[in-house]
Structures are given as structure tokens and as C-alpha cells.
PDB file of C-alpha atoms in Angstrom:
ATOM      1  CA  ASP A   1     -19.444  -2.814  -6.890  1.00 55.00           C
ATOM      2  CA  ALA A   2     -21.325  -1.350 -10.595  1.00 62.00           C
ATOM      3  CA  LYS A   3     -19.635  -1.844 -13.958  1.00 86.00           C
ATOM      4  CA  THR A   4     -19.155   1.511 -16.208  1.00 92.00           C
ATOM      5  CA  THR A   5     -18.515   1.306 -19.628  1.00 94.00           C
ATOM      6  CA  GLN A   6     -16.623   3.355 -21.742  1.00 96.00           C
ATOM      7  CA  PRO A   7     -15.322   4.206 -25.107  1.00 96.00           C
ATOM      8  CA  ASN A   8     -11.941   2.416 -25.649  1.00 95.00           C
ATOM      9  CA  SER A   9     -10.158   5.624 -27.306  1.00 97.00           C
ATOM     10  CA  MET A  10     -11.027   9.020 -28.409  1.00 97.00           C
ATOM     11  CA  GLU A  11      -8.976  11.381 -30.127  1.00 97.00           C
ATOM     12  CA  SER A  12      -9.479  15.247 -30.108  1.00 96.00           C
ATOM     13  CA  ASN A  13      -7.388  18.184 -31.748  1.00 96.00           C
ATOM     14  CA  GLU A  14      -5.305  20.237 -29.490  1.00 96.00           C
ATOM     15  CA  GLU A  15      -6.488  23.488 -27.325  1.00 95.00           C
ATOM     16  CA  GLU A  16     -10.157  21.909 -28.577  1.00 96.00           C
ATOM     17  CA  PRO A  17     -12.273  21.001 -25.416  1.00 96.00           C
ATOM     18  CA  VAL A  18     -13.044  16.894 -24.892  1.00 97.00           C
ATOM     19  CA  HIS A  19     -15.893  15.367 -23.666  1.00 98.00           C
ATOM     20  CA  LEU A  20     -14.900  11.897 -22.546  1.00 98.00           C
ATOM     21  CA  PRO A  21     -18.395   9.540 -21.415  1.00 97.00           C
ATOM     22  CA  CYS A  22     -18.723   7.370 -19.478  1.00 97.00           C
ATOM     23  CA  ASN A  23     -22.100   5.164 -19.529  1.00 96.00           C
ATOM     24  CA  HIS A  24     -23.104   3.270 -15.429  1.00 94.00           C
ATOM     25  CA  SER A  25     -26.249   2.922 -15.482  1.00 93.00           C
ATOM     26  CA  THR A  26     -26.546   0.083 -12.630  1.00 90.00           C
ATOM     27  CA  ILE A  27     -25.346   2.875 -10.370  1.00 91.00           C
ATOM     28  CA  SER A  28     -26.340   3.421  -6.754  1.00 88.00           C
ATOM     29  CA  GLY A  29     -27.653   5.847  -4.963  1.00 87.00           C
ATOM     30  CA  THR A  30     -24.472   6.361  -2.762  1.00 86.00           C
ATOM     31  CA  ASP A  31     -21.595   5.394  -5.410  1.00 89.00           C
ATOM     32  CA  TYR A  32     -19.500   8.300  -6.483  1.00 91.00           C
ATOM     33  CA  ILE A  33     -18.867   8.796  -9.245  1.00 93.00           C
ATOM     34  CA  HIS A  34     -15.041   9.125  -9.800  1.00 93.00           C
ATOM     35  CA  TRP A  35     -12.460  10.080 -12.557  1.00 96.00           C
ATOM     36  CA  TYR A  36      -8.658   9.113 -12.704  1.00 95.00           C
ATOM     37  CA  ARG A  37      -6.045   9.121 -15.095  1.00 96.00           C
ATOM     38  CA  GLN A  38      -2.949   7.713 -16.423  1.00 94.00           C
ATOM     39  CA  LEU A  39       0.095   9.055 -17.827  1.00 93.00           C
ATOM     40  CA  PRO A  40       2.246   7.179 -20.255  1.00 88.00           C
ATOM     41  CA  SER A  41       4.698   5.122 -17.624  1.00 86.00           C
ATOM     42  CA  GLN A  42       3.449   7.086 -15.308  1.00 90.00           C
ATOM     43  CA  GLY A  43       0.923   5.613 -11.481  1.00 91.00           C
ATOM     44  CA  PRO A  44      -3.101   6.912 -12.362  1.00 93.00           C
ATOM     45  CA  GLU A  45      -3.271  10.886 -10.665  1.00 94.00           C
ATOM     46  CA  TYR A  46      -6.961  11.719  -9.451  1.00 93.00           C
ATOM     47  CA  VAL A  47      -8.605  13.955 -11.005  1.00 96.00           C
ATOM     48  CA  ILE A  48     -12.622  14.692 -10.001  1.00 95.00           C
ATOM     49  CA  HIS A  49     -15.047  13.262  -8.501  1.00 93.00           C
ATOM     50  CA  GLY A  50     -18.952  13.998  -8.222  1.00 93.00           C
ATOM     51  CA  LEU A  51     -22.345  12.208  -6.610  1.00 92.00           C
ATOM     52  CA  THR A  52     -24.988  14.322  -7.702  1.00 93.00           C
ATOM     53  CA  SER A  53     -24.300  18.179  -9.129  1.00 91.00           C
ATOM     54  CA  ASN A  54     -21.681  18.404 -12.023  1.00 93.00           C
ATOM     55  CA  VAL A  55     -18.900  19.690  -9.996  1.00 94.00           C
ATOM     56  CA  ASN A  56     -15.555  21.833 -11.346  1.00 95.00           C
ATOM     57  CA  ASN A  57     -11.680  22.450 -10.053  1.00 93.00           C
ATOM     58  CA  ARG A  58      -8.360  23.379 -12.087  1.00 91.00           C
ATOM     59  CA  MET A  59      -8.292  20.070 -13.649  1.00 91.00           C
ATOM     60  CA  ALA A  60     -11.685  19.132 -15.672  1.00 96.00           C
ATOM     61  CA  SER A  61     -15.240  20.011 -15.184  1.00 97.00           C
ATOM     62  CA  LEU A  62     -18.216  16.650 -14.191  1.00 98.00           C
ATOM     63  CA  ALA A  63     -20.913  16.355 -15.959  1.00 97.00           C
ATOM     64  CA  ILE A  64     -23.194  14.049 -14.647  1.00 97.00           C
ATOM     65  CA  ALA A  65     -26.987  13.327 -16.015  1.00 96.00           C
ATOM     66  CA  GLU A  66     -29.838  14.037 -13.312  1.00 95.00           C
ATOM     67  CA  ASP A  67     -30.764  10.475 -13.848  1.00 95.00           C
ATOM     68  CA  ARG A  68     -26.401   9.325 -12.475  1.00 95.00           C
ATOM     69  CA  LYS A  69     -26.248   7.109 -14.920  1.00 95.00           C
ATOM     70  CA  SER A  70     -24.259   8.605 -17.369  1.00 96.00           C
ATOM     71  CA  SER A  71     -21.549  10.662 -16.543  1.00 97.00           C
ATOM     72  CA  THR A  72     -19.114  13.081 -18.603  1.00 98.00           C
ATOM     73  CA  LEU A  73     -15.659  14.452 -18.233  1.00 98.00           C
ATOM     74  CA  ILE A  74     -14.734  17.848 -20.026  1.00 98.00           C
ATOM     75  CA  LEU A  75     -11.444  19.601 -20.688  1.00 97.00           C
ATOM     76  CA  HIS A  76     -12.176  22.491 -21.492  1.00 94.00           C
ATOM     77  CA  ARG A  77      -8.856  23.317 -23.635  1.00 94.00           C
ATOM     78  CA  ALA A  78      -6.620  20.189 -24.557  1.00 95.00           C
ATOM     79  CA  THR A  79      -3.322  20.232 -24.098  1.00 96.00           C
ATOM     80  CA  LEU A  80      -1.315  17.604 -25.830  1.00 96.00           C
ATOM     81  CA  ARG A  81      -0.384  16.464 -21.922  1.00 95.00           C
ATOM     82  CA  ASP A  82      -3.373  15.641 -21.640  1.00 96.00           C
ATOM     83  CA  ALA A  83      -3.223  12.464 -23.365  1.00 97.00           C
ATOM     84  CA  ALA A  84      -3.365   9.346 -21.383  1.00 97.00           C
ATOM     85  CA  VAL A  85      -6.267   6.767 -20.233  1.00 96.00           C
ATOM     86  CA  TYR A  86      -9.017   7.768 -18.396  1.00 97.00           C
ATOM     87  CA  TYR A  87     -10.677   5.808 -16.351  1.00 95.00           C
ATOM     88  CA  CYS A  88     -14.430   7.037 -14.748  1.00 95.00           C
ATOM     89  CA  ILE A  89     -14.618   4.926 -11.631  1.00 91.00           C
ATOM     90  CA  LEU A  90     -17.936   4.264  -9.222  1.00 90.00           C
ATOM     91  CA  LEU A  91     -17.200   4.281  -5.140  1.00 84.00           C
ATOM     92  CA  THR A  92     -19.378   3.474  -2.452  1.00 74.00           C
ATOM     93  CA  ASN A  93     -17.487   3.542   1.020  1.00 63.00           C
ATOM     94  CA  PHE A  94     -15.552   6.341   1.900  1.00 58.00           C
ATOM     95  CA  GLY A  95     -12.524   5.530   4.107  1.00 56.00           C
ATOM     96  CA  ASN A  96     -11.213   2.257   2.862  1.00 61.00           C
ATOM     97  CA  GLU A  97     -11.499   2.797  -0.977  1.00 67.00           C
ATOM     98  CA  LYS A  98     -11.234   0.300  -3.451  1.00 74.00           C
ATOM     99  CA  LEU A  99     -10.653   1.353  -6.764  1.00 80.00           C
ATOM    100  CA  THR A 100     -11.668  -1.347  -9.537  1.00 80.00           C
ATOM    101  CA  PHE A 101     -10.321   0.197 -12.962  1.00 84.00           C
ATOM    102  CA  GLY A 102     -11.782  -0.718 -16.297  1.00 84.00           C
ATOM    103  CA  THR A 103     -10.105  -0.499 -19.549  1.00 85.00           C
ATOM    104  CA  GLY A 104     -10.162   3.061 -19.292  1.00 93.00           C
ATOM    105  CA  THR A 105     -10.289   5.184 -22.432  1.00 96.00           C
ATOM    106  CA  ARG A 106      -7.224   6.209 -24.156  1.00 96.00           C
ATOM    107  CA  LEU A 107      -6.837   9.476 -24.925  1.00 98.00           C
ATOM    108  CA  THR A 108      -4.992  10.446 -27.820  1.00 97.00           C
ATOM    109  CA  ILE A 109      -4.252  14.478 -28.802  1.00 97.00           C
ATOM    110  CA  ILE A 110      -3.912  15.727 -31.834  1.00 96.00           C
ATOM    111  CA  PRO A 111      -1.239  19.084 -32.333  1.00 94.00           C
TER     112      PRO A 111
ATOM    113  CA  SER B   1       2.986  17.337   2.097  1.00 83.00           C
ATOM    114  CA  GLN B   2       2.194  14.062   1.359  1.00 85.00           C
ATOM    115  CA  THR B   3       4.934  11.731  -0.869  1.00 92.00           C
ATOM    116  CA  ILE B   4       4.991   8.325  -1.553  1.00 95.00           C
ATOM    117  CA  HIS B   5       8.043   5.991  -2.362  1.00 95.00           C
ATOM    118  CA  GLN B   6       9.003   2.971  -4.011  1.00 96.00           C
ATOM    119  CA  TRP B   7      11.971   1.574  -4.519  1.00 94.00           C
ATOM    120  CA  PRO B   8      13.444   0.303  -7.134  1.00 95.00           C
ATOM    121  CA  ALA B   9      12.013   2.109 -10.134  1.00 94.00           C
ATOM    122  CA  THR B  10      12.861  -0.660 -12.135  1.00 96.00           C
ATOM    123  CA  LEU B  11      13.684  -4.694 -11.484  1.00 97.00           C
ATOM    124  CA  VAL B  12      14.858  -7.763 -13.606  1.00 97.00           C
ATOM    125  CA  GLN B  13      14.824 -11.110 -12.237  1.00 97.00           C
ATOM    126  CA  PRO B  14      14.811 -14.295 -13.540  1.00 98.00           C
ATOM    127  CA  VAL B  15      11.985 -16.898 -12.790  1.00 97.00           C
ATOM    128  CA  GLY B  16      12.156 -18.392  -9.487  1.00 96.00           C
ATOM    129  CA  SER B  17      14.052 -15.869  -7.306  1.00 97.00           C
ATOM    130  CA  PRO B  18      12.291 -13.831  -4.871  1.00 97.00           C
ATOM    131  CA  LEU B  19      11.122 -11.001  -4.781  1.00 97.00           C
ATOM    132  CA  SER B  20      11.106  -7.374  -2.263  1.00 97.00           C
ATOM    133  CA  LEU B  21       9.192  -4.342  -3.297  1.00 97.00           C
ATOM    134  CA  GLU B  22       8.749  -1.063  -1.385  1.00 97.00           C
ATOM    135  CA  CYS B  23       6.431   1.671  -0.704  1.00 97.00           C
ATOM    136  CA  THR B  24       6.895   4.269   2.036  1.00 97.00           C
ATOM    137  CA  VAL B  25       4.775   7.160   2.508  1.00 96.00           C
ATOM    138  CA  GLU B  26       5.568  10.514   4.346  1.00 95.00           C
ATOM    139  CA  GLY B  27       3.833  13.854   5.889  1.00 93.00           C
ATOM    140  CA  THR B  28       0.580  11.630   7.144  1.00 90.00           C
ATOM    141  CA  SER B  29      -0.187   8.981   9.783  1.00 89.00           C
ATOM    142  CA  ASN B  30      -2.102   5.187   9.721  1.00 90.00           C
ATOM    143  CA  PRO B  31      -3.627   5.764   5.975  1.00 91.00           C
ATOM    144  CA  ASN B  32      -4.864   3.000   3.742  1.00 91.00           C
ATOM    145  CA  LEU B  33      -2.115   1.570   1.621  1.00 94.00           C
ATOM    146  CA  TYR B  34      -3.003  -0.363  -1.578  1.00 94.00           C
ATOM    147  CA  TRP B  35      -0.921  -2.287  -3.712  1.00 95.00           C
ATOM    148  CA  TYR B  36      -1.629  -3.105  -7.330  1.00 94.00           C
ATOM    149  CA  ARG B  37      -0.590  -4.629 -10.813  1.00 94.00           C
ATOM    150  CA  GLN B  38      -0.367  -3.250 -14.322  1.00 92.00           C
ATOM    151  CA  ALA B  39       0.316  -6.652 -17.108  1.00 87.00           C
ATOM    152  CA  ALA B  40       1.226  -4.564 -19.976  1.00 82.00           C
ATOM    153  CA  GLY B  41      -1.460  -3.357 -21.859  1.00 77.00           C
ATOM    154  CA  ARG B  42      -3.680  -4.149 -18.722  1.00 79.00           C
ATOM    155  CA  GLY B  43      -5.940  -2.608 -17.051  1.00 82.00           C
ATOM    156  CA  LEU B  44      -4.884  -2.338 -13.413  1.00 87.00           C
ATOM    157  CA  GLN B  45      -5.945  -4.993 -10.415  1.00 89.00           C
ATOM    158  CA  LEU B  46      -5.788  -4.249  -7.262  1.00 90.00           C
ATOM    159  CA  LEU B  47      -3.051  -6.945  -5.055  1.00 93.00           C
ATOM    160  CA  PHE B  48      -3.593  -6.015  -1.612  1.00 93.00           C
ATOM    161  CA  TYR B  49      -5.010  -3.070   0.697  1.00 91.00           C
ATOM    162  CA  SER B  50      -3.856  -2.495   4.269  1.00 93.00           C
ATOM    163  CA  VAL B  51      -6.018  -0.257   6.570  1.00 91.00           C
ATOM    164  CA  GLY B  52      -3.293  -0.623   9.537  1.00 92.00           C
ATOM    165  CA  ILE B  53      -0.129  -2.238  11.330  1.00 94.00           C
ATOM    166  CA  GLY B  54       0.471  -6.352   9.988  1.00 91.00           C
ATOM    167  CA  GLN B  55      -4.119  -5.776   8.777  1.00 92.00           C
ATOM    168  CA  ILE B  56      -3.630  -7.451   4.872  1.00 93.00           C
ATOM    169  CA  SER B  57      -6.196  -8.320   2.828  1.00 90.00           C
ATOM    170  CA  SER B  58      -5.434 -10.172  -0.894  1.00 89.00           C
ATOM    171  CA  GLU B  59      -7.972  -9.244  -3.014  1.00 84.00           C
ATOM    172  CA  VAL B  60      -6.493 -12.214  -5.820  1.00 79.00           C
ATOM    173  CA  PRO B  61      -5.017 -15.385  -4.987  1.00 67.00           C
ATOM    174  CA  GLN B  62      -1.176 -15.890  -6.279  1.00 79.00           C
ATOM    175  CA  ASN B  63       2.361 -16.503  -5.289  1.00 89.00           C
ATOM    176  CA  LEU B  64       2.731 -12.417  -3.908  1.00 95.00           C
ATOM    177  CA  SER B  65       2.599 -11.487  -0.568  1.00 95.00           C
ATOM    178  CA  ALA B  66       2.395  -7.719   1.597  1.00 96.00           C
ATOM    179  CA  SER B  67       3.796  -6.984   5.228  1.00 96.00           C
ATOM    180  CA  ARG B  68       2.838  -3.648   6.946  1.00 97.00           C
ATOM    181  CA  PRO B  69       6.059  -3.427   9.424  1.00 95.00           C
ATOM    182  CA  GLN B  70       5.595  -0.270   9.908  1.00 95.00           C
ATOM    183  CA  ASP B  71       2.333   2.727   9.701  1.00 95.00           C
ATOM    184  CA  ARG B  72       3.901   4.144   6.911  1.00 95.00           C
ATOM    185  CA  GLN B  73       5.575   1.262   5.268  1.00 96.00           C
ATOM    186  CA  PHE B  74       3.897  -1.289   2.975  1.00 97.00           C
ATOM    187  CA  ILE B  75       6.104  -4.086   1.282  1.00 97.00           C
ATOM    188  CA  LEU B  76       5.134  -6.425  -1.625  1.00 97.00           C
ATOM    189  CA  SER B  77       7.319 -10.024  -1.836  1.00 96.00           C
ATOM    190  CA  SER B  78       7.745 -13.082  -3.399  1.00 96.00           C
ATOM    191  CA  LYS B  79       9.268 -16.461  -2.758  1.00 95.00           C
ATOM    192  CA  LYS B  80       9.901 -17.668  -6.354  1.00 95.00           C
ATOM    193  CA  LEU B  81       9.150 -15.270  -9.057  1.00 96.00           C
ATOM    194  CA  LEU B  82       6.316 -16.600 -11.874  1.00 95.00           C
ATOM    195  CA  LEU B  83       6.725 -14.756 -15.749  1.00 95.00           C
ATOM    196  CA  SER B  84       2.956 -14.138 -15.133  1.00 92.00           C
ATOM    197  CA  ASP B  85       4.293 -11.809 -12.694  1.00 94.00           C
ATOM    198  CA  SER B  86       6.271  -8.741 -14.993  1.00 95.00           C
ATOM    199  CA  GLY B  87       4.093  -5.705 -14.942  1.00 95.00           C
ATOM    200  CA  PHE B  88       4.243  -2.386 -13.326  1.00 95.00           C
ATOM    201  CA  TYR B  89       3.674  -2.189  -9.694  1.00 96.00           C
ATOM    202  CA  LEU B  90       2.182   0.742  -8.030  1.00 96.00           C
ATOM    203  CA  CYS B  91       1.713   1.614  -4.764  1.00 96.00           C
ATOM    204  CA  ALA B  92      -1.171   3.231  -3.477  1.00 94.00           C
ATOM    205  CA  TRP B  93      -2.111   5.471  -0.234  1.00 93.00           C
ATOM    206  CA  SER B  94      -5.938   6.885  -0.015  1.00 88.00           C
ATOM    207  CA  ARG B  95      -7.462   9.726   2.166  1.00 79.00           C
ATOM    208  CA  ASN B  96     -10.818  10.659   2.245  1.00 73.00           C
ATOM    209  CA  ASP B  97     -11.952  10.560  -1.045  1.00 75.00           C
ATOM    210  CA  GLN B  98      -9.214  10.501  -2.804  1.00 84.00           C
ATOM    211  CA  GLN B  99      -5.871   7.983  -4.002  1.00 89.00           C
ATOM    212  CA  TYR B 100      -2.700   8.921  -4.711  1.00 92.00           C
ATOM    213  CA  PHE B 101      -0.189   6.631  -6.317  1.00 94.00           C
ATOM    214  CA  GLY B 102       3.350   6.560  -6.811  1.00 95.00           C
ATOM    215  CA  PRO B 103       5.623   7.217  -9.928  1.00 94.00           C
ATOM    216  CA  GLY B 104       5.614   2.508  -9.808  1.00 95.00           C
ATOM    217  CA  THR B 105       8.715  -0.101 -10.508  1.00 96.00           C
ATOM    218  CA  ARG B 106       8.420  -2.193 -13.500  1.00 96.00           C
ATOM    219  CA  LEU B 107       9.469  -5.511 -12.725  1.00 97.00           C
ATOM    220  CA  THR B 108      10.283  -7.846 -16.236  1.00 97.00           C
ATOM    221  CA  VAL B 109      11.262 -11.451 -14.676  1.00 96.00           C
ATOM    222  CA  THR B 110      13.075 -13.408 -17.025  1.00 97.00           C
TER     223      THR B 110
END
């Protein structure tokens, strides 16, 4: 599986946008880019995923570089409840999704 | 709607004792099921996954085992716990392009 690289930690002020970067320079043409987040003492939860085009949902937006070697998860207006570890994961095969979690980015929201 | 349950929520067991963690999924059929472990301060590690009853694949060799006696039931077991088995155990199921995690079991081996 292709590897992803994320900063270990980031801080953001409450009610401001947050841009969480992820590098995946060895991504293959069939890899989907998935984002999960893990709140303290909870299991991870799905945030968003995409292949080539930018994606939006109620939780966040995903901006994918044209060469697909990097992507950015965008939280438009961070709240204290967004404090979590965010994982960027590449998946090739749907139907048997074995998620490989890296260390992720620990996001701290400053009130 | 689909829900996933895990029990117990917390568990403290002595070294050498057996272990049985249970996971059940409601509201779906024939899900892919997964067991993950998260050691303190570490990322999640996939332990086992199952695509059907009686079909178990192991990702990491260890003293743990998994079984799937029913379509929506996934059990993680050990005959003799080690100190290194302490951690946060998460069960998950998947459909299409998303994976859904349970609330987890926090295991402390003393």
C-alpha cells in the first residue's frame, strides 16, 4: 500500500478554517484518498474520501492536487469538538477495506 | 440503521488469564468485520478481518485469535494474556467505501 505523510500536530483557533495536509507521492491511479478522525477515547469515524475531484460533505471538504500526490482536508470553521487525530489513508480495493492507519495529525483547537 | 456493539467497555485482567471480547453488528447482513488494537500513544493496528462466517484472516502473528460464529458476531480471544496485550480494542464493519467503528474495549493487563 502507498504511504502517506502527515504533520504530527497542528493547532488552530476556534471558528477559523483548518487545512490539514497529507502527502502521498507514491499514490497509484486506483488509490482513493480517505480521511478518518479519532476523538479522544473513541473509535475512528469516517470524514470524507475522494479520487481525483475535490469533494464536499457536511463535515469537511477534500482538496486533491492535480497530480494527486497530495491532498488537504479542510474544516471550514473549527469547533472544540473537532479536536482529534486526523488520519489520511489510501485505499485501493473496495469490498475488503483493510485500513492502514499511520500516526495521523493531532489537531488542537484553541478557544 | 446499522449499529455496532462491543463489550465489555473496560476490562482489567491478570497476566496469563484468558480473554474474550465480543462484537456484534445490527442492521446489516454479511458485513466485512475487523479487529484493531491501539496501544497507548500509538496508531491503530489491524489484527484480524473476516469476509464471512468462519473466514478469518490474521494480519499480525500473536497470541490472539478471532472467530466469527455468526454472520454479525466477531469474537477476539486469547488463552493467556501478556502485558503487551494491553490497549484499546476496536471492532469495525465496512460497507462500500466506509468503515464504521464500535465504541471499543479498553483492556489493561496487570
